[in-house]
């Protein structure tokens, strides 16, 4: 993974873009979930909340428990939800783009 430019809505920070060149499968989806869970563990598993909710069962500001992260990632990748998971201080996030792109960011 290589750092990409910061999101204008977020403070300037390193972030990583996760993509796959393999055909989409349950294994690829599980790799995305694993990447998000490992990333969050690496940055200390901060409390997260749903943000910028446009679709799905989450509400803006709703707490996302660590055990709920895999469900949120899968829902966003499958198109059943459109939102980001952001720490209370806004310094850690998991976000999604088009074509199965996932962004992972944390302030250094």
XYZ file of C-alpha atoms in Angstrom:
108
model
C 0.000 0.000 0.000
C 1.252 3.442 -0.799
C 0.251 6.700 0.897
C -2.113 8.852 -1.168
C -3.054 12.518 -0.966
C -5.316 13.627 1.899
C -9.065 13.950 1.644
C -10.122 17.621 1.690
C -12.706 16.811 4.387
C -10.082 15.291 6.659
C -7.011 16.778 8.336
C -3.807 16.257 6.384
C -2.508 12.824 7.283
C -1.037 9.778 5.633
C -3.611 7.437 4.228
C -3.550 4.218 2.285
C -5.708 3.077 -0.582
C -6.608 -0.594 -0.714
C -7.557 -2.061 -4.103
C -7.563 -5.487 -5.695
C -6.753 -6.531 -9.238
C -8.253 -9.974 -8.633
C -11.858 -10.703 -9.635
C -14.201 -9.947 -6.737
C -14.817 -12.939 -4.479
C -15.492 -13.748 -0.853
C -11.722 -14.166 -0.396
C -11.017 -10.682 -1.755
C -13.765 -9.191 0.404
C -12.308 -10.962 3.452
C -8.900 -9.480 2.629
C -10.427 -5.963 2.716
C -12.071 -6.717 6.073
C -8.795 -8.098 7.414
C -6.900 -4.997 6.219
C -9.362 -2.664 7.993
C -9.359 -4.682 11.229
C -5.545 -4.945 11.297
C -5.147 -1.246 10.511
C -7.494 -0.246 13.335
C -5.689 -2.582 15.740
C -2.362 -1.025 14.708
C -3.635 2.471 15.584
C -5.065 1.367 18.944
C -8.682 0.481 18.060
C -10.102 3.967 18.695
C -13.859 4.288 19.220
C -15.503 4.847 15.823
C -18.747 6.405 14.651
C -20.546 6.329 11.313
C -20.197 9.557 9.313
C -21.485 10.928 5.995
C -24.159 8.228 5.879
C -25.974 8.226 2.557
C -27.340 4.685 2.520
C -27.774 1.734 4.873
C -28.801 1.020 8.436
C -26.200 3.269 10.103
C -26.966 6.828 11.248
C -24.549 9.755 11.368
C -22.797 9.744 14.728
C -23.884 6.200 15.587
C -21.187 4.275 17.444
C -19.513 1.467 15.491
C -18.122 -1.140 17.902
C -14.888 -2.884 16.919
C -16.821 -6.139 16.506
C -19.133 -4.307 14.069
C -16.306 -3.105 11.755
C -16.294 -6.242 9.546
C -20.059 -5.912 9.021
C -19.706 -2.213 8.106
C -16.829 -2.894 5.683
C -18.748 -5.705 3.971
C -21.926 -3.613 3.732
C -20.032 -0.715 2.138
C -18.166 -2.962 -0.301
C -21.378 -4.759 -1.293
C -23.206 -1.460 -1.850
C -25.649 -2.030 1.004
C -24.276 0.979 2.916
C -22.531 4.233 2.018
C -20.686 5.823 4.925
C -17.322 6.265 6.625
C -16.170 5.111 10.062
C -14.358 7.932 11.878
C -12.796 8.247 15.326
C -14.258 10.844 17.681
C -11.281 13.148 17.150
C -11.483 12.664 13.371
C -7.884 11.465 13.173
C -8.564 7.843 12.211
C -10.944 6.729 9.482
C -12.040 3.962 7.161
C -13.654 5.291 4.003
C -14.790 3.861 0.685
C -14.621 5.002 -2.921
C -15.951 3.678 -6.186
C -14.855 0.350 -7.693
C -14.103 -1.324 -4.373
C -11.539 1.196 -3.150
C -11.071 1.461 0.605
C -9.109 4.283 2.261
C -7.479 3.839 5.670
C -6.127 6.959 7.386
C -4.548 7.996 10.661
C -2.731 11.086 11.882
C 0.921 10.472 12.560
